[in-house]
């Protein structure tokens, strides 16, 4: 017997296939049968796994279909609305946005790449009529965004930056061309004739003629030995450079105009026109170049009405803006006006409080004149931040502020001298410049004056001179810089503008002291720093000078305050004191071949030791204030029409906008 044949393998498969009733009718049918055969060959587990994946894929497909379909519906709907909303003949360009509404227009601070995530829909549909609420919201949004963007900016800038030895250099988007004014507010032109300045000045009196003579002598030296350079070295008959921008020439422009030195002014103007170029690979100090160069150009523009100076000021202002590109919006001390790389000093990431808070008059005025808000925005952001910082003592501020954290550093040291002085001056002067409306500035100023009275005022022995000392961690020091002598003038100016009468009393008392700081020296010129005697029993004089502090840099502060005190009280003694000081300058600092020199020892009339340097502020400030002090005409640069920046450059007080 033959054993029964083994069952044909996969027999059921065959039978099932056939039972489908499909015949071989070409490759498709054959492939179907082959797939089915393979499927049946799989184990139950394998089939389940495959079925699960297939179900999953189908579900995913369904879900994404639903979402895409929704978007398409939305797009279709919006297009329909847009089609309805658009005017029949749409503008080719989007309507301009106001500068202050657009964070990308503010200070050159934000990364200047397009911020795609802020933009939705066509730009012309984003413009809405400004209303107060939306403006406030915008400001809040801008502020919030700035915080976020501050971090992003850091990242962004590291990508676009040449990193310096400080790790803090920023590659700017350097605008050498004046910014387009179309997108921003309208510029403000000066009146064709600056008030208080005649084309032909009234004939100067004898003392004013002496100032003109001093100016001419200084100018002769500069013209002969330093033309177009920053500073004259009168003894060696050469020059020194700081920024390489003709600093003395620019600082002196408005003085020449005020003194009526037309020929000299025209020659200097020609140099500005033909030679002054800011496209230079050079670091400038933000504060010093703002108060001297920007301030000087703006003032020259106002007095002369010559557009050249405004164009130069705008170009220069643009080149300073990268200094504000810091994590905290507190500007770096230095910026390269050719490359736009900004950085703090080599030894610290701090800036000086006086420096970052004494650029606002100039930046605000530049915005007003150009209609471009970015200058004002950048500078006022600093004011706002400093206002809300902790670490002050009854309105008195420390001397340093960190550009990364935005916080005060070196806490607990308070002075009205170097590194803090013009913070106080600019609180008052900005308030005046803006038409006395910005009450926060006024409040900060008033609080600071109270702080000065409470913590820094003392009287010396034996003559009871009122002076402003310093406070270091609760310890009082009877040290006073000559720089503090700006304060009597500032206090008097505030009183003139309606602040308490006791400010004027304090101004008078401090003026006497500053005069004595000059008078008690053998040369009649103040040293850089004095210490006051506090002990009644000693046989010391009131004013003491340490050997290291005996120098005089031809600084203006005493004569600056004398100008205010005379202008606002009419008392002749202030003119007489100024006259003494001018004579001392002539006697001890005048260099026969031209120019004046700072000296090393105000206590040695036989050998005052010339230092061979004429600072630009001698022409920009000292001689200008002396000339104005000797004038008896209160309308000459009236204190109701002008406010002087901290380098003595007069800028107009903003008139209230005309109604109707
Ligand atoms: C000037 O540049 C300015 O007056 C500044 O505020 C202080 N230092 C000098 C003059 O002393």
XYZ file of C-alpha atoms and ligand atoms in Angstrom:
671
model
C 0.000 0.000 0.000
C 1.098 3.357 -0.669
C 0.864 5.716 2.140
C -1.561 8.521 1.513
C 0.053 11.508 -0.166
C 1.001 14.382 2.111
C -1.429 17.247 2.060
C -0.540 19.879 -0.458
C 1.079 22.773 1.340
C -1.107 25.922 1.721
C -3.933 24.168 0.178
C -6.482 26.337 1.908
C -4.750 29.354 0.383
C -5.301 28.028 -3.053
C -8.856 27.138 -2.380
C -9.615 30.512 -0.872
C -8.043 32.235 -3.797
C -10.155 30.378 -6.177
C -13.249 30.861 -4.177
C -12.899 34.601 -4.779
C -13.957 33.796 -8.240
C -11.129 35.810 -9.769
C -9.370 34.408 -12.758
C -5.972 35.163 -14.026
C -6.589 38.022 -16.323
C -3.259 39.785 -16.542
C -0.478 41.077 -14.263
C -2.682 43.240 -11.932
C -4.848 40.344 -11.015
C -1.863 38.154 -10.583
C -0.203 40.755 -8.334
C -3.362 41.015 -6.220
C -3.382 37.290 -5.782
C 0.298 37.286 -4.935
C -0.206 40.046 -2.298
C -3.074 38.256 -0.793
C -1.012 35.086 -0.704
C 1.786 36.914 1.077
C -0.674 38.459 3.496
C -2.070 35.072 4.357
C 1.423 33.759 4.860
C 1.967 36.279 7.666
C 1.421 35.323 11.266
C -1.564 36.796 13.098
C 0.721 39.068 15.112
C 2.411 40.433 12.000
C -0.940 41.127 10.394
C -2.173 42.933 13.519
C 0.895 45.145 13.645
C 0.511 46.078 9.983
C -3.175 46.785 10.422
C -2.447 49.003 13.404
C 0.075 51.097 11.431
C -2.241 51.440 8.504
C -5.057 52.635 10.749
C -2.710 55.101 12.398
C -1.593 56.499 9.033
C -5.141 56.920 7.854
C -6.055 58.764 11.044
C -3.086 61.101 10.718
C -3.952 61.811 7.129
C -7.518 62.638 8.085
C -6.479 65.012 10.851
C -4.028 66.966 8.723
C -6.596 67.208 5.967
C -9.069 68.801 8.376
C -6.527 71.366 9.598
C -5.336 72.358 6.106
C -8.891 72.666 4.950
C -9.570 75.044 7.869
C -6.633 77.236 6.929
C -7.699 77.364 3.352
C -11.156 78.399 4.431
C -9.648 81.157 6.663
C -7.376 82.409 3.909
C -10.262 82.484 1.516
C -12.382 84.362 4.030
C -9.634 86.962 4.779
C -8.912 87.531 1.138
C -12.566 88.229 0.630
C -12.585 90.723 3.508
C -9.395 92.297 2.292
C -10.777 92.599 -1.137
C -13.704 94.457 0.381
C -11.547 96.662 2.638
C -8.973 97.706 0.066
C -9.541 100.944 -1.729
C -10.297 100.601 -5.376
C -6.866 101.957 -6.187
C -4.484 100.845 -3.427
C -1.347 102.903 -2.653
C 1.848 101.573 -4.109
C 3.720 102.071 -0.831
C 2.451 101.352 2.631
C 1.505 104.406 4.650
C 4.434 105.608 6.795
C 4.465 104.645 10.436
C 5.275 107.235 13.031
C 8.789 106.856 14.315
C 7.779 106.542 17.924
C 5.324 103.804 17.120
C 7.873 101.600 15.527
C 10.485 99.999 17.709
C 12.647 99.376 14.707
C 13.007 103.093 14.229
C 14.070 103.770 17.739
C 17.705 104.510 18.566
C 19.385 102.223 16.137
C 19.073 100.007 19.166
C 17.228 97.105 17.891
C 18.476 94.533 15.493
C 17.801 95.988 12.154
C 16.845 92.776 10.385
C 13.172 92.596 9.558
C 11.265 91.188 12.520
C 9.106 88.788 10.603
C 7.178 87.544 13.568
C 5.717 91.012 14.224
C 4.326 91.368 10.777
C 0.945 89.992 9.923
C -0.840 90.734 6.723
C -0.037 93.476 4.291
C 1.565 96.479 5.990
C -1.002 98.961 4.803
C -3.634 97.134 6.788
C -1.696 97.502 10.019
C -1.874 101.291 10.116
C -4.538 102.601 12.405
C -5.374 106.115 13.427
C -3.429 106.697 16.651
C -5.539 106.931 19.741
C -4.287 107.421 23.247
C -4.918 103.888 24.362
C -3.266 102.291 21.449
C -0.352 104.675 21.827
C 0.056 103.676 25.459
C -0.269 100.051 24.524
C 2.316 100.524 21.852
C 4.696 102.051 24.346
C 4.118 99.153 26.723
C 4.541 96.700 23.897
C 7.661 98.478 22.784
C 9.052 98.387 26.286
C 8.259 94.711 26.716
C 9.554 93.934 23.284
C 12.703 95.854 24.001
C 13.367 93.639 26.984
C 12.922 90.543 24.901
C 14.722 91.998 21.966
C 17.508 93.123 24.279
C 18.448 89.500 24.728
C 17.820 88.643 21.126
C 19.898 91.621 20.158
C 22.809 90.264 22.093
C 22.594 87.040 20.185
C 22.010 88.796 16.966
C 24.861 91.166 17.428
C 27.254 88.379 18.211
C 26.455 86.999 14.808
C 27.011 90.274 13.023
C 29.809 91.571 15.166
C 33.509 91.768 15.154
C 34.131 90.793 18.747
C 36.699 92.986 20.419
C 39.129 92.423 23.215
C 36.321 93.547 25.486
C 33.876 91.145 23.926
C 31.581 94.097 23.660
C 32.084 95.604 20.272
C 28.973 96.049 18.229
C 28.814 96.138 14.501
C 26.265 98.784 13.674
C 24.174 99.386 10.690
C 26.022 102.588 10.088
C 23.977 105.330 8.535
C 26.265 107.863 7.060
C 23.456 109.352 5.064
C 20.953 111.457 6.920
C 17.957 109.264 7.711
C 14.909 109.610 5.573
C 12.650 112.175 7.111
C 9.633 111.093 5.174
C 8.677 108.420 7.638
C 8.924 110.582 10.716
C 7.733 113.848 12.153
C 8.324 117.140 10.404
C 11.602 118.872 11.205
C 11.557 122.155 13.075
C 13.380 125.017 11.471
C 14.930 127.734 13.577
C 13.538 131.170 13.148
C 15.542 132.953 10.492
C 16.930 135.319 13.114
C 18.006 133.743 16.383
C 16.451 135.797 19.187
C 18.898 137.835 21.216
C 21.604 137.710 18.589
C 21.851 140.538 16.111
C 23.706 140.254 12.857
C 25.695 143.295 13.881
C 26.249 143.045 17.649
C 25.954 146.246 19.661
C 29.403 147.706 20.142
C 31.129 145.782 22.927
C 32.140 147.542 26.136
C 35.711 147.729 27.362
C 35.664 144.458 29.274
C 33.998 142.685 26.394
C 36.688 144.054 24.105
C 39.247 142.536 26.436
C 37.523 139.187 26.004
C 37.538 139.607 22.242
C 41.227 140.362 22.441
C 41.801 137.223 24.514
C 39.808 135.168 22.059
C 41.740 136.555 19.099
C 45.000 135.767 20.824
C 43.904 132.204 21.510
C 42.593 131.835 17.989
C 45.804 133.158 16.484
C 47.753 130.388 18.200
C 45.242 127.758 17.157
C 45.132 129.025 13.597
C 48.910 129.168 13.258
C 49.910 125.956 15.001
C 46.901 123.683 15.269
C 44.491 124.523 12.483
C 41.957 121.731 11.994
C 43.355 119.724 14.907
C 41.750 119.104 18.257
C 43.805 121.187 20.673
C 46.563 123.728 20.578
C 49.827 123.075 22.395
C 50.767 126.715 22.695
C 54.197 126.381 24.267
C 55.566 123.856 21.808
C 53.568 125.567 19.044
C 52.001 122.357 17.925
C 48.817 120.450 18.509
C 47.361 117.366 20.083
C 44.631 115.064 18.805
C 41.887 113.443 20.817
C 39.245 112.587 18.251
C 40.896 114.174 15.226
C 37.826 116.277 14.482
C 38.943 119.861 14.863
C 37.499 119.949 18.376
C 38.584 123.475 19.300
C 37.335 124.878 16.019
C 33.872 123.350 16.416
C 33.634 124.165 20.111
C 34.470 127.801 19.314
C 32.068 128.390 16.414
C 29.217 129.920 18.381
C 31.590 131.949 20.549
C 32.916 133.622 17.397
C 29.386 134.329 16.281
C 28.422 135.826 19.643
C 31.595 137.906 19.856
C 30.911 139.202 16.349
C 34.057 137.670 14.856
C 32.547 137.165 11.430
C 35.762 136.763 9.491
C 37.031 134.060 11.821
C 33.634 132.396 11.808
C 33.519 132.297 8.011
C 36.968 130.784 7.810
C 36.027 128.128 10.343
C 32.762 127.475 8.542
C 34.714 126.850 5.375
C 36.812 124.272 7.166
C 33.692 122.540 8.441
C 32.295 122.511 4.947
C 35.421 121.374 3.145
C 37.397 119.349 5.666
C 35.221 118.028 8.446
C 34.471 114.391 7.706
C 33.064 111.966 10.247
C 33.745 108.823 8.215
C 36.848 108.075 10.277
C 38.003 104.976 12.075
C 38.242 106.727 15.414
C 36.828 106.155 18.889
C 35.116 109.148 20.425
C 33.854 109.567 23.949
C 30.075 109.761 23.682
C 29.649 112.472 26.315
C 32.571 114.678 25.376
C 31.812 114.567 21.685
C 28.103 115.142 22.262
C 28.507 118.223 24.419
C 31.321 119.718 22.360
C 30.743 118.643 18.760
C 27.035 117.914 18.547
C 26.237 120.787 20.911
C 28.620 123.112 19.075
C 27.155 122.316 15.665
C 23.562 122.660 16.846
C 24.264 125.973 18.469
C 26.140 127.255 15.402
C 23.121 126.244 13.337
C 20.721 128.121 15.585
C 22.753 131.278 15.707
C 23.706 131.431 12.034
C 20.729 129.615 10.468
C 23.248 127.854 8.218
C 21.955 124.416 7.221
C 25.482 123.041 6.866
C 25.789 122.779 10.651
C 22.545 120.881 11.022
C 23.519 118.401 8.319
C 26.818 117.806 10.075
C 25.085 117.482 13.426
C 22.677 114.903 12.052
C 25.451 112.886 10.456
C 27.404 112.957 13.696
C 24.357 112.092 15.802
C 23.735 109.023 13.661
C 27.276 107.879 14.225
C 26.928 108.172 17.990
C 23.768 106.064 18.192
C 25.487 102.632 18.253
C 26.781 103.554 21.714
C 23.244 102.937 22.978
C 23.206 99.342 21.738
C 23.833 97.780 25.113
C 21.896 95.144 27.033
C 20.683 97.793 29.460
C 20.245 100.713 27.041
C 22.713 102.632 29.223
C 25.234 103.727 26.606
C 28.854 102.707 26.403
C 31.377 105.447 27.007
C 33.006 105.131 23.583
C 31.952 104.614 20.024
C 33.889 104.403 16.791
C 32.254 106.873 14.433
C 33.648 105.161 11.358
C 32.808 101.534 12.110
C 30.119 102.064 14.713
C 31.819 99.700 17.145
C 30.867 100.770 20.643
C 32.555 99.705 23.847
C 33.166 100.652 27.449
C 36.574 101.768 28.676
C 39.309 99.137 28.795
C 39.153 98.627 32.516
C 35.434 98.331 33.234
C 31.980 97.818 31.765
C 30.738 100.808 33.741
C 29.843 104.189 32.348
C 29.971 107.416 34.292
C 26.613 108.625 35.565
C 27.229 112.249 34.572
C 28.239 111.159 31.096
C 25.182 109.086 30.307
C 22.801 111.656 31.749
C 24.306 114.759 30.151
C 23.689 114.158 26.475
C 19.931 114.616 26.533
C 19.670 118.321 25.720
C 21.595 117.741 22.510
C 19.883 114.515 21.413
C 16.445 115.919 22.128
C 17.202 119.044 20.141
C 18.566 117.006 17.252
C 15.303 115.061 17.111
C 13.267 118.241 17.201
C 15.234 119.750 14.347
C 15.339 116.675 12.137
C 11.936 115.238 12.945
C 13.656 111.920 13.622
C 12.683 110.669 17.073
C 15.405 108.078 17.467
C 17.909 110.466 19.067
C 15.474 111.657 21.682
C 14.177 108.130 22.337
C 17.660 106.784 22.969
C 18.665 109.573 25.324
C 15.379 109.736 27.219
C 15.354 105.999 27.800
C 18.526 106.552 29.821
C 16.817 109.258 31.877
C 13.853 106.967 32.561
C 16.051 104.093 33.648
C 18.265 106.196 35.885
C 15.166 107.764 37.409
C 13.841 104.420 38.610
C 17.117 103.011 39.952
C 17.702 102.266 43.592
C 20.942 103.312 45.290
C 20.287 107.041 45.431
C 20.454 108.977 48.664
C 17.784 111.638 48.851
C 18.125 112.302 45.146
C 21.931 112.102 45.087
C 23.336 109.590 42.609
C 26.428 107.353 42.717
C 29.135 107.999 40.139
C 29.031 104.824 38.039
C 26.450 102.760 36.244
C 26.913 99.362 34.628
C 26.106 99.063 30.944
C 25.150 95.384 31.224
C 23.004 95.346 34.339
C 21.865 98.957 34.084
C 22.447 99.319 37.833
C 24.523 101.797 39.786
C 27.903 100.483 40.926
C 30.431 101.721 43.495
C 27.498 102.548 45.702
C 27.589 104.876 48.655
C 29.860 107.584 47.235
C 28.227 110.928 46.483
C 29.726 114.060 44.942
C 28.670 117.093 42.964
C 32.050 117.022 41.257
C 33.585 114.871 38.542
C 31.416 111.985 37.294
C 28.147 113.202 38.763
C 28.070 116.995 38.274
C 26.098 117.515 35.095
C 23.500 114.856 36.024
C 21.989 117.507 38.290
C 22.511 120.294 35.776
C 20.678 118.397 33.017
C 17.686 117.526 35.178
C 16.947 121.223 35.533
C 17.958 122.219 32.025
C 15.904 119.528 30.298
C 12.921 120.637 32.307
C 13.513 124.188 31.098
C 14.245 123.121 27.536
C 10.964 121.208 27.321
C 8.886 124.154 28.500
C 8.728 123.137 32.195
C 6.259 120.351 31.599
C 8.275 117.233 32.413
C 7.569 117.115 36.115
C 9.598 113.988 36.770
C 12.757 115.881 35.854
C 11.785 118.730 38.138
C 10.973 116.402 41.019
C 14.309 114.616 40.684
C 16.084 117.967 40.623
C 14.265 119.346 43.662
C 14.879 116.161 45.596
C 18.571 116.302 44.709
C 18.901 119.892 45.937
C 17.385 118.795 49.248
C 19.857 115.888 49.285
C 22.741 118.301 48.739
C 21.568 120.497 51.586
C 21.081 117.561 53.926
C 24.243 115.595 53.252
C 26.877 117.659 51.488
C 26.701 121.268 52.680
C 29.075 122.552 55.357
C 30.699 125.828 56.351
C 34.430 126.309 56.539
C 36.531 127.990 59.197
C 37.368 130.706 59.952
C 35.414 132.575 57.251
C 32.369 130.346 57.237
C 32.369 129.740 53.506
C 29.489 127.512 52.428
C 30.794 124.618 50.387
C 29.672 121.298 48.919
C 31.730 118.357 50.135
C 31.546 114.641 49.383
C 30.160 111.608 51.153
C 31.816 108.183 51.028
C 30.022 105.387 52.871
C 28.671 107.778 55.466
C 31.961 109.651 55.943
C 31.987 113.317 55.005
C 34.992 114.742 53.175
C 35.551 118.503 52.939
C 36.804 118.120 49.367
C 35.356 120.194 46.573
C 36.271 120.065 42.874
C 36.356 123.318 40.937
C 33.839 121.535 38.695
C 31.242 121.969 41.481
C 31.289 125.699 40.774
C 28.716 125.107 38.042
C 26.210 124.719 40.882
C 25.656 128.357 41.923
C 24.728 129.198 38.338
C 22.402 126.218 38.010
C 20.677 126.992 41.322
C 20.221 130.623 40.285
C 18.818 129.556 36.935
C 16.288 127.319 38.676
C 15.224 130.136 40.981
C 14.790 132.374 37.948
C 12.454 129.766 36.490
C 10.279 129.746 39.579
C 11.991 127.328 41.962
C 12.227 128.143 45.701
C 13.912 131.372 46.714
C 16.268 129.565 49.066
C 17.927 128.068 45.973
C 18.994 131.606 45.135
C 20.364 132.174 48.628
C 22.387 129.004 48.345
C 23.558 130.073 44.890
C 24.866 133.355 46.279
C 26.657 131.669 49.158
C 28.311 129.109 46.898
C 29.254 131.828 44.421
C 31.185 133.614 47.158
C 33.006 130.378 47.920
C 33.926 129.720 44.308
C 35.228 133.227 44.008
C 37.352 132.642 47.136
C 38.729 129.450 45.607
C 40.248 131.728 42.976
C 40.950 134.763 45.125
C 42.876 132.939 47.819
C 45.372 131.514 45.337
C 48.540 133.454 44.608
C 47.732 133.563 40.885
C 44.048 134.408 41.433
C 43.116 131.184 39.658
C 41.404 128.239 41.293
C 43.117 124.890 41.612
C 41.379 121.772 40.310
C 40.438 120.580 43.802
C 40.366 122.238 47.214
C 39.837 121.002 50.766
C 38.083 123.248 53.261
C 39.208 123.707 56.797
C 36.570 122.616 59.303
C 38.460 123.360 62.526
C 37.863 126.722 64.219
C 40.879 126.593 66.524
C 43.488 125.969 63.837
C 45.486 128.717 62.196
C 44.708 127.325 58.773
C 43.055 129.246 55.973
C 39.621 128.188 54.760
C 40.872 126.891 51.422
C 43.583 124.218 51.434
C 45.273 122.768 48.362
C 47.143 119.478 48.077
C 50.237 119.415 45.849
C 48.587 117.041 43.368
C 45.582 119.337 42.950
C 47.306 122.645 42.197
C 46.669 122.727 38.479
C 44.269 124.914 36.556
C 42.961 123.706 33.200
C 41.388 127.034 32.107
C 38.045 125.673 33.247
C 34.884 127.770 33.007
C 32.752 126.869 36.053
C 33.429 129.943 38.204
C 32.869 132.417 35.384
C 29.891 130.400 34.170
C 28.179 130.884 37.522
C 29.263 134.513 37.685
C 27.433 135.045 34.402
C 24.183 133.599 35.801
C 24.480 135.423 39.100
C 25.100 138.749 37.414
C 22.416 138.218 34.791
C 19.837 137.283 37.408
C 20.710 139.729 40.194
C 22.209 142.620 38.236
C 24.931 142.992 40.884
C 28.105 144.490 39.569
C 30.408 142.678 41.972
C 30.012 139.513 39.930
C 31.334 141.295 36.845
C 34.226 142.626 38.875
C 35.121 139.163 40.116
C 35.055 137.871 36.561
C 37.246 140.733 35.481
C 39.842 139.758 38.089
C 39.821 136.228 36.801
C 40.243 137.306 33.188
C 43.231 139.374 34.217
C 44.722 136.391 36.007
C 44.287 134.240 32.921
C 46.054 136.923 30.939
C 48.843 137.222 33.438
C 49.591 133.582 34.139
C 48.345 131.511 31.251
C 48.761 133.634 28.130
C 51.501 132.383 25.818
C 53.126 135.229 23.827
C 53.231 133.416 20.499
C 49.522 132.724 20.623
C 47.126 130.751 22.791
C 46.650 130.156 26.505
C 48.018 127.237 28.462
C 46.742 125.277 31.423
C 49.156 125.517 34.334
C 50.416 123.120 36.987
C 50.692 125.397 40.012
C 48.226 128.135 40.830
C 50.145 128.884 44.038
C 53.365 129.867 42.371
C 52.998 133.141 40.494
C 56.661 133.155 39.617
C 56.532 129.760 38.028
C 52.978 128.596 37.346
C 54.448 125.845 35.146
C 52.586 125.913 31.855
C 51.334 122.494 30.836
C 51.356 123.243 27.134
C 47.703 122.605 26.459
C 44.762 124.829 25.596
C 41.540 122.896 26.220
C 38.779 123.446 23.697
C 36.420 124.591 26.454
C 38.546 127.679 27.039
C 37.177 129.060 23.756
C 33.871 127.213 23.865
C 32.969 128.118 27.433
C 35.332 130.229 29.504
C 35.699 133.165 27.131
C 32.052 132.986 26.045
C 30.780 133.196 29.609
C 33.166 136.040 30.355
C 31.862 137.968 27.334
C 28.249 137.376 28.374
C 29.060 138.243 31.993
C 30.371 141.637 30.922
C 27.273 142.400 28.900
C 24.588 144.470 30.588
C 21.975 143.432 28.070
C 19.728 140.691 29.490
C 18.298 140.145 26.029
C 21.644 138.905 24.731
C 20.926 135.162 24.640
C 18.079 135.630 27.083
C 17.734 132.956 29.742
C 14.030 132.861 28.898
C 14.771 131.897 25.319
C 17.905 129.752 25.581
C 19.325 127.048 27.754
C 23.087 126.487 27.665
C 24.333 122.925 27.427
C 27.104 121.864 29.772
C 29.674 123.061 27.231
C 28.065 126.542 27.045
C 26.369 125.993 23.703
C 23.030 127.795 23.714
C 20.029 125.778 22.549
C 16.526 127.215 22.265
C 13.872 126.619 24.880
C 11.056 124.873 23.073
C 8.134 127.126 22.480
C 4.755 125.673 23.363
C 3.018 124.475 20.208
C 0.696 127.078 18.688
C -2.968 126.340 19.221
C -5.355 126.519 16.252
C 33.473 120.893 30.046
O 33.719 120.002 29.045
C 32.065 120.814 30.520
O 31.728 121.973 31.196
C 31.809 119.640 31.396
O 30.514 119.641 31.917
C 32.781 119.618 32.532
N 34.136 119.714 32.086
C 34.471 120.720 31.117
C 34.840 122.062 31.699
O 35.452 122.057 32.884
